[in-house]
Short mmCIF file of N, CA and C in Angstrom, two decimals:
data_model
loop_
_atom_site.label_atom_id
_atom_site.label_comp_id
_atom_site.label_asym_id
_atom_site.label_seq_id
_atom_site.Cartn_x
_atom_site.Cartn_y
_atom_site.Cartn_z
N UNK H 1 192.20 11.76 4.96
CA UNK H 1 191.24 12.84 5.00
C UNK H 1 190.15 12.51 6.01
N UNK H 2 189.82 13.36 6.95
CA UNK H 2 188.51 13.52 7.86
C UNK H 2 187.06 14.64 7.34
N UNK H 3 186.74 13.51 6.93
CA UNK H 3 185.26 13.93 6.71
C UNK H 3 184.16 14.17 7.87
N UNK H 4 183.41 15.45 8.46
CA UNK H 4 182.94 15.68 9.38
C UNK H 4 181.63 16.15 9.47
N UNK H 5 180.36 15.47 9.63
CA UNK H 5 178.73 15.84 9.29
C UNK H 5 178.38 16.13 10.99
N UNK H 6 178.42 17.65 10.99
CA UNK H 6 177.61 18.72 12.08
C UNK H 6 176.87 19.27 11.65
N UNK H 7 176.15 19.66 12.81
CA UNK H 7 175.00 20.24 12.63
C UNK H 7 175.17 21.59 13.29
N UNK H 8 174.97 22.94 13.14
CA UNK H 8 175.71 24.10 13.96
C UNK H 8 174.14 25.23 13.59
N UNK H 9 174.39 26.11 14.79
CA UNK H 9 173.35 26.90 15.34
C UNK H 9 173.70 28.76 15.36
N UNK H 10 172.60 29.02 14.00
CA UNK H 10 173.45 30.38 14.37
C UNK H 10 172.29 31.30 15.24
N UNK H 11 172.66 32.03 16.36
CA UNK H 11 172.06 32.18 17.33
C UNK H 11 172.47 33.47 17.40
N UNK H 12 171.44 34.53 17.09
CA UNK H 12 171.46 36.28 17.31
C UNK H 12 170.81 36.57 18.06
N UNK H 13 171.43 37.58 18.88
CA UNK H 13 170.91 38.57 20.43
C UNK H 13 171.32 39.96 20.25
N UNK H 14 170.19 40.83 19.95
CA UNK H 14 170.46 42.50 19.60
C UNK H 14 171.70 42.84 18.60
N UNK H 15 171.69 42.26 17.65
CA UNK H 15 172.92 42.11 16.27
C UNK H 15 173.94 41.38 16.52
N UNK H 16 173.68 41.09 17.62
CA UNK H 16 175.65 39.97 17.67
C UNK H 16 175.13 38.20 17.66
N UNK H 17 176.21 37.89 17.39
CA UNK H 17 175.99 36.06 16.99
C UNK H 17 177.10 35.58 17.95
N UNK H 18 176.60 34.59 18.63
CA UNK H 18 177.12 33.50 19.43
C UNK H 18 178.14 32.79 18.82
N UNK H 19 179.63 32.95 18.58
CA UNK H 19 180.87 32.10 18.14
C UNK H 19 181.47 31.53 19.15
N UNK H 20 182.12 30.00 18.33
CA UNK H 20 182.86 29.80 19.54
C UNK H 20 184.21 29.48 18.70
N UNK H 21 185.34 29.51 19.60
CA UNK H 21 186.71 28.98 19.31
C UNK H 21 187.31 28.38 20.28
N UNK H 22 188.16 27.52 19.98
CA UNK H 22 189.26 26.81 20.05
C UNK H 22 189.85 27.27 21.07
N UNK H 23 190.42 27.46 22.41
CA UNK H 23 191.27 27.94 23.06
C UNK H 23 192.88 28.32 22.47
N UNK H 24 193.43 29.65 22.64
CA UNK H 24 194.55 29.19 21.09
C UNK H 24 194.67 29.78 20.29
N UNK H 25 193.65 29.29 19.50
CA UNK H 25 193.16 29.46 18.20
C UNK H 25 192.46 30.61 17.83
N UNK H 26 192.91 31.45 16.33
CA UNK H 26 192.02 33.01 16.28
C UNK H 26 190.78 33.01 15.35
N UNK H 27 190.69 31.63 15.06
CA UNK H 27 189.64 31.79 13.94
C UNK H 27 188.43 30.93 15.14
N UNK H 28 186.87 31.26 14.19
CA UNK H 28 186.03 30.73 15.25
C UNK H 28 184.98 30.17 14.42
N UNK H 29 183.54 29.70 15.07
CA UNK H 29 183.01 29.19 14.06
C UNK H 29 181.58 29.41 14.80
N UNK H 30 180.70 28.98 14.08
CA UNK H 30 178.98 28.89 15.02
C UNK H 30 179.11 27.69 15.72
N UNK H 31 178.24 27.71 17.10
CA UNK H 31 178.12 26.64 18.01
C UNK H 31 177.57 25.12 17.86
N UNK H 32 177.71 24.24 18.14
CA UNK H 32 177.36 22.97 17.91
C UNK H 32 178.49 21.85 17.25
N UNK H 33 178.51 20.94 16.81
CA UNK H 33 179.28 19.97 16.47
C UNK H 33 178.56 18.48 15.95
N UNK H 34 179.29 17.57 16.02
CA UNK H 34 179.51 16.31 15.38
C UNK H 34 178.13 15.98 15.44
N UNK H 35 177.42 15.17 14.60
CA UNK H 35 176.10 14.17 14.43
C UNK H 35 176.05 12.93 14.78
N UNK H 36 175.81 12.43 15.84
CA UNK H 36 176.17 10.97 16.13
C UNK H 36 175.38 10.33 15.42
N UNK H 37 175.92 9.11 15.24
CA UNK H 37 175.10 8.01 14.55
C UNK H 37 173.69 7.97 15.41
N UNK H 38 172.66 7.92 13.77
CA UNK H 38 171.18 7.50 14.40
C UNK H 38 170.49 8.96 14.88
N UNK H 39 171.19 9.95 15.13
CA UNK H 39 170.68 11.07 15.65
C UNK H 39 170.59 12.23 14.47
N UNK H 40 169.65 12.84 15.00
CA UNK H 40 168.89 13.87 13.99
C UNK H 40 169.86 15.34 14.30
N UNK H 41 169.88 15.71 13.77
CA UNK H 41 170.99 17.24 13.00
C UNK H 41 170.39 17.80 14.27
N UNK H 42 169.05 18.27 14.40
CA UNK H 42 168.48 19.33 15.06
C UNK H 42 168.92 19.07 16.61
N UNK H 43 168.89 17.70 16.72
CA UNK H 43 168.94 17.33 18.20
C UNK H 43 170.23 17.31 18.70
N UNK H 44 171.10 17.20 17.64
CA UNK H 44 172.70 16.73 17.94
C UNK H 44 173.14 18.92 18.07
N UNK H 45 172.61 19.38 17.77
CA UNK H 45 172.78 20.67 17.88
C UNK H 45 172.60 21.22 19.54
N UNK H 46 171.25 20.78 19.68
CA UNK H 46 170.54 21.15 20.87
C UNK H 46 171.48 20.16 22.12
N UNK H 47 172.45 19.23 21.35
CA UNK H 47 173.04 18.63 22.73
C UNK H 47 173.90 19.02 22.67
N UNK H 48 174.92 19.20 21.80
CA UNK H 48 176.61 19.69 21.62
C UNK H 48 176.27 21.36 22.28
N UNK H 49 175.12 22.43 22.25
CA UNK H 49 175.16 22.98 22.94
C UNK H 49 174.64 23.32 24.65
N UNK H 50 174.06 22.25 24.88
CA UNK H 50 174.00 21.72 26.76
C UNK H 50 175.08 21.35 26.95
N UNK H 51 176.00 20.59 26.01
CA UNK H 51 177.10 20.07 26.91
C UNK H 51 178.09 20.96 26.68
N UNK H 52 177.96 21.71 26.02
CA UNK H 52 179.32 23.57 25.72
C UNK H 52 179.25 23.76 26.79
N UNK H 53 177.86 24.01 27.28
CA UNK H 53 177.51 25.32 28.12
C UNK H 53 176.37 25.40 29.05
N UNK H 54 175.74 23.92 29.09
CA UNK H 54 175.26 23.85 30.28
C UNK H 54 173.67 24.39 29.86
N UNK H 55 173.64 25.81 28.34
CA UNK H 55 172.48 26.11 28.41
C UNK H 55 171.36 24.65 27.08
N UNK H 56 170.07 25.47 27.78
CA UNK H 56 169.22 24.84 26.57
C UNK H 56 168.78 25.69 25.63
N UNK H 57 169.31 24.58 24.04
CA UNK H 57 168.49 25.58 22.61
C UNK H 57 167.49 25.07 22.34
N UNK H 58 166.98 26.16 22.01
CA UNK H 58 165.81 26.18 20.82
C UNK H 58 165.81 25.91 19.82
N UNK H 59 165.93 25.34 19.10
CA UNK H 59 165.96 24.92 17.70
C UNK H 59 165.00 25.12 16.43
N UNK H 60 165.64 26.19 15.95
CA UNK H 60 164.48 26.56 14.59
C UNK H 60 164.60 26.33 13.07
N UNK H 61 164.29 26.56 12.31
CA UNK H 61 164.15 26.24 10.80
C UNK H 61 165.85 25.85 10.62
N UNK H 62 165.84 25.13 9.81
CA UNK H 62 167.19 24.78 8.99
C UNK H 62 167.31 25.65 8.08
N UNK H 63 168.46 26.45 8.07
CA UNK H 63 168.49 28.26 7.01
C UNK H 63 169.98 27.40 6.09
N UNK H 64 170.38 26.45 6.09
CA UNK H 64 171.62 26.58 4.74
C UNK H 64 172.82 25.14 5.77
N UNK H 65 173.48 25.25 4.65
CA UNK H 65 174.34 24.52 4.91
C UNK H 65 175.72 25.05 4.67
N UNK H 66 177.35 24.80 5.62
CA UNK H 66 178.12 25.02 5.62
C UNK H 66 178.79 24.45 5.41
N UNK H 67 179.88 24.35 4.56
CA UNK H 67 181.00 23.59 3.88
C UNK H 67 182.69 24.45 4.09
N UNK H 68 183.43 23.53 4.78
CA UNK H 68 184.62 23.99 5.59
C UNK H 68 185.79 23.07 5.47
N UNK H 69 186.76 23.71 5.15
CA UNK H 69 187.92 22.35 4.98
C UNK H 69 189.02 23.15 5.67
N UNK H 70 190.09 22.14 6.22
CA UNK H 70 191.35 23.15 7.06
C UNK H 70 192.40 21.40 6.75
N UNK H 71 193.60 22.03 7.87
CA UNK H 71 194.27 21.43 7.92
C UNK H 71 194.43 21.19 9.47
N UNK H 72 194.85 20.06 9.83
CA UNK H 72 194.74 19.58 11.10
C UNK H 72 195.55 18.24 11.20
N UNK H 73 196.75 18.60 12.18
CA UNK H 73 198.09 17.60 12.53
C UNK H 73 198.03 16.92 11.01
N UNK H 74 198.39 17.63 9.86
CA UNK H 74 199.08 17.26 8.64
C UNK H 74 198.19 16.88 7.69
N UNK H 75 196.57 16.41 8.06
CA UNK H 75 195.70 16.11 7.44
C UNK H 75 194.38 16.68 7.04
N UNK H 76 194.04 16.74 5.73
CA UNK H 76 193.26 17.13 5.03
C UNK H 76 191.88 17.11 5.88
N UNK H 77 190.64 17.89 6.05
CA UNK H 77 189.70 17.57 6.89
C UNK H 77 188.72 18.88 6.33
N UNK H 78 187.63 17.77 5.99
CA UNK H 78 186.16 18.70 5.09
C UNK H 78 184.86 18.40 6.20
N UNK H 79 184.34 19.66 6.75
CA UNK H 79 182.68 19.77 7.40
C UNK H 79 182.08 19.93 6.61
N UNK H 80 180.97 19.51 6.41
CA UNK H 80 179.77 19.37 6.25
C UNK H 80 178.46 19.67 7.34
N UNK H 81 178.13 20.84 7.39
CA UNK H 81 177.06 21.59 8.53
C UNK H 81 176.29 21.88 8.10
N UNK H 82 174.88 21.23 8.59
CA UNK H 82 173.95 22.26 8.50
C UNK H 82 173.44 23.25 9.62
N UNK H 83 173.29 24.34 9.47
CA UNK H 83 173.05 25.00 10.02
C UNK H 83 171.67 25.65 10.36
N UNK H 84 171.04 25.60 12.00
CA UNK H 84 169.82 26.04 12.02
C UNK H 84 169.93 27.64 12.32
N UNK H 85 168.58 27.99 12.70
CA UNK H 85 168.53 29.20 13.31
C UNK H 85 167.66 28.72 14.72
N UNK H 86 168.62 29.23 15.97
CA UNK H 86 168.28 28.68 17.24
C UNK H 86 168.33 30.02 18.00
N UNK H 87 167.80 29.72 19.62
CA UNK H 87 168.19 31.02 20.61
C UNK H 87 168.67 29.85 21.63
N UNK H 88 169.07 30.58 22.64
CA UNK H 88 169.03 30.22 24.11
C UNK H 88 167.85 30.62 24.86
N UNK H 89 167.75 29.66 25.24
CA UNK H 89 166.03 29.67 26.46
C UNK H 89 166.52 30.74 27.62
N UNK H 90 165.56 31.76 27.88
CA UNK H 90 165.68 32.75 28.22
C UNK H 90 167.05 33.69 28.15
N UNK H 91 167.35 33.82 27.05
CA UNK H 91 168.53 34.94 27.02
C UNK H 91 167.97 35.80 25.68
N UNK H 92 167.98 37.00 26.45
CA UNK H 92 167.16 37.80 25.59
C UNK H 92 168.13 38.61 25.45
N UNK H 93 169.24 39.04 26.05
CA UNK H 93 170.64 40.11 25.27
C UNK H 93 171.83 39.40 25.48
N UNK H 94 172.53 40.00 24.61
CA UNK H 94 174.15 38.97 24.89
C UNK H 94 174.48 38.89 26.66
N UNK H 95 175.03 37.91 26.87
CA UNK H 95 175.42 37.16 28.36
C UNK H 95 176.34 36.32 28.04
N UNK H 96 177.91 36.91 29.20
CA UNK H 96 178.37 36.17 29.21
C UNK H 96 178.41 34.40 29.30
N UNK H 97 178.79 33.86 28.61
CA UNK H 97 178.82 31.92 28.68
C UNK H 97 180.09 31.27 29.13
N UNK H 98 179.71 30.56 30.14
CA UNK H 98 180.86 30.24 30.60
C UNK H 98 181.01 28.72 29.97
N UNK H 99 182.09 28.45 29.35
CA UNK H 99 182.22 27.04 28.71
C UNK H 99 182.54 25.92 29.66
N UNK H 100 181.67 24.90 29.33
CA UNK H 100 181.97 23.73 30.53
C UNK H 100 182.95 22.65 29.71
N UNK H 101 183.48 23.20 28.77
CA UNK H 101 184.80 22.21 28.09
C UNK H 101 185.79 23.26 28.04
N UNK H 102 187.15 23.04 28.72
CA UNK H 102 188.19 23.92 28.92
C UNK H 102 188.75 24.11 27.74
N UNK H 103 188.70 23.51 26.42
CA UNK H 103 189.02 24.01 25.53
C UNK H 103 188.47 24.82 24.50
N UNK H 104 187.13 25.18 24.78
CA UNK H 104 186.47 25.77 24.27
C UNK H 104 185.93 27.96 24.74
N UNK H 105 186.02 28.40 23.94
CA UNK H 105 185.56 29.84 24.13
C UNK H 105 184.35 30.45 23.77
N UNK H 106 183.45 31.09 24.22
CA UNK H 106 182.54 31.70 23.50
C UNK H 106 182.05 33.09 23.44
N UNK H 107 182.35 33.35 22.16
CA UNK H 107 182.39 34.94 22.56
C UNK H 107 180.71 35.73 21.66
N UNK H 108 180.37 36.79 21.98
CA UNK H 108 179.34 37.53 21.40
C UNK H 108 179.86 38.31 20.34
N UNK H 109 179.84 38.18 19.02
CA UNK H 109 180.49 38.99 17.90
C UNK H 109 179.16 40.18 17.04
N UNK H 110 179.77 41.20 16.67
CA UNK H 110 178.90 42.27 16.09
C UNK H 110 178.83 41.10 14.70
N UNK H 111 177.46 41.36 14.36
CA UNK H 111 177.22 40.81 12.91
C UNK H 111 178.15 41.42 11.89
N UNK H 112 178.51 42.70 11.96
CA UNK H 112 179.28 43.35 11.12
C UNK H 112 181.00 43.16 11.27
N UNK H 113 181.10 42.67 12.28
CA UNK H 113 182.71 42.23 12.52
C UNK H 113 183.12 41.17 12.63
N UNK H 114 182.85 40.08 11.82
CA UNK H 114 182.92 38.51 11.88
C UNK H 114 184.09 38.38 11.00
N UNK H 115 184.76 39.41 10.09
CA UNK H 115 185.92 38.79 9.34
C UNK H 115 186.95 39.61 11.06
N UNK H 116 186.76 40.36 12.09
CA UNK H 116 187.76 40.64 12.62
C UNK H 116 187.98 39.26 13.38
N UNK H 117 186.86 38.50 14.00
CA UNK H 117 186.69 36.96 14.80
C UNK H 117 187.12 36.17 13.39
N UNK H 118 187.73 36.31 12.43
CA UNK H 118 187.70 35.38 11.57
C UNK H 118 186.69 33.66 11.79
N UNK H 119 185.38 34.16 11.33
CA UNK H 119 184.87 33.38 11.33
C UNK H 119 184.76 32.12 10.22
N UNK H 120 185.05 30.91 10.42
CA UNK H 120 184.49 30.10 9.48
C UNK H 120 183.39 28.89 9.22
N UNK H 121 183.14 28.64 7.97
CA UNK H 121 183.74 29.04 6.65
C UNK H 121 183.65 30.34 6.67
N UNK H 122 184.40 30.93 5.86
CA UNK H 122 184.41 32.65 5.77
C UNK H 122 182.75 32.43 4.93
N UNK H 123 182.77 31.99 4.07
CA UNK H 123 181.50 32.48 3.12
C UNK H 123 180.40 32.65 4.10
N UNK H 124 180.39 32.05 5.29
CA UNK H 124 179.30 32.65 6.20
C UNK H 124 179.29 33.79 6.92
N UNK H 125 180.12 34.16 6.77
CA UNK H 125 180.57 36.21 6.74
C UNK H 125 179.40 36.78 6.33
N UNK H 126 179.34 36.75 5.50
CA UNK H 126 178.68 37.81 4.31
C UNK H 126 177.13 37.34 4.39
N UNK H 127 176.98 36.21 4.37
CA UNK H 127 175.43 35.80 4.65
C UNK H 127 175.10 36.48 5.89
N UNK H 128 175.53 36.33 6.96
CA UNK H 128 175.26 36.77 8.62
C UNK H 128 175.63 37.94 8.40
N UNK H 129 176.43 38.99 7.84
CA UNK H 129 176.27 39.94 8.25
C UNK H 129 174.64 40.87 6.78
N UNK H 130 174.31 40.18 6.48
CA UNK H 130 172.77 40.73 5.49
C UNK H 130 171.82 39.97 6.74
N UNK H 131 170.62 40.62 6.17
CA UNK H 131 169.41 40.11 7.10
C UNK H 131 169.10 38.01 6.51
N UNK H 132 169.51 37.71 7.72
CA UNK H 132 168.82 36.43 7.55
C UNK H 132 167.82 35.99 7.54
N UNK H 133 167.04 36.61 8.28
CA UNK H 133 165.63 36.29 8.23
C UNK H 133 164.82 35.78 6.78
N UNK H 134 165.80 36.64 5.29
CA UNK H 134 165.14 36.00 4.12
C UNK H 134 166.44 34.55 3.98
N UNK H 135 166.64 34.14 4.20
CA UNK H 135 167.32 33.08 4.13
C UNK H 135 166.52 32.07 4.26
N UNK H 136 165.81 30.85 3.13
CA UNK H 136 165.11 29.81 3.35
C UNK H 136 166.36 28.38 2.96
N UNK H 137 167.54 28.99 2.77
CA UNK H 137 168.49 27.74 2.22
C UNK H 137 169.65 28.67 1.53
N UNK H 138 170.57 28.10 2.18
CA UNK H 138 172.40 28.77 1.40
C UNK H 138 172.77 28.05 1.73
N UNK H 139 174.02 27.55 0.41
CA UNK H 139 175.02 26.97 0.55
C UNK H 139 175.83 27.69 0.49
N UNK H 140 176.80 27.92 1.88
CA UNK H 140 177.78 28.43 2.01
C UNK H 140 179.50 27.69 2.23
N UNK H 141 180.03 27.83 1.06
CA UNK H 141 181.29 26.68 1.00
C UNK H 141 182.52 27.42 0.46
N UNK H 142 183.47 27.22 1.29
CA UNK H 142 184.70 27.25 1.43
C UNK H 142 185.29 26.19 0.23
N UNK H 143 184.84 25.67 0.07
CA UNK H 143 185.41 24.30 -0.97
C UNK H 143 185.69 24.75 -2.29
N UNK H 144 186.51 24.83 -3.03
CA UNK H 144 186.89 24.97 -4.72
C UNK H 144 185.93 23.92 -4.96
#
């Protein structure tokens, strides 16, 4: 089993949220990744997205945490995310992003159409598509 502590950024521009996926792959997820040793959630966010994409985040309040499990080359594998609320420095409406890792995609999704991007964990569906703004903490988990 792979156990995985990220830190991920959900980032809204005129109702749509910043996902990314997998090249491939139809399901997608919010931006950011892995926590390196010694490094702080907020910061490991703000770098996994410079090195996506070249842009710089902003990094705001910590709104909940995400809990995600799949299967991957035969093995069991659980995230553990917390998730902030961030923007991109000067992007004030959705803009195309061009990904600087070839395996990666990023697309602009309607808040209201995140089960068509199958987003995961799914339970963060339903949170993102209500107003977040009252969101001071959710646990959102995929996990039995």
């Amino acid at each position: 089993m792979g156990l995985h502590y990220s830190s991920r950024a959900l980032i809204e521009v005129q109702g749509k949220v910043l996902l990314v996926k997998r090249v491939g792959e139809v399901f997608t997820f919010l931006p950011g990744g892995h926590v390196d040793a010694g490094e702080a959630a907020a910061q490991a966010v703000a770098r996994e997205i410079r090195e996506e994409t070249g842009l710089t985040a902003e990094i705001g309040d910590l709104i909940g945490i995400a809990e995600n499990d799949w299967q991957e080359n035969g093995q069991h594998q659980t995230e553990i995310a917390l998730v902030f609320r961030a923007r991109i420095v000067g992007m004030d409406a959705p803009a195309a992003i061009v990904s600087k890792e070839p395996h990666l995609e990023f697309i602009w999704a309607d808040k209201l159409q995140l089960d068509a991007h199958q987003l995961h964990p799914v339970a963060l569906r339903d949170i993102i598509c209500n107003d977040t703004r009252q969101y001071h903490g959710f646990v959102a988990s995929d996990l039995a």
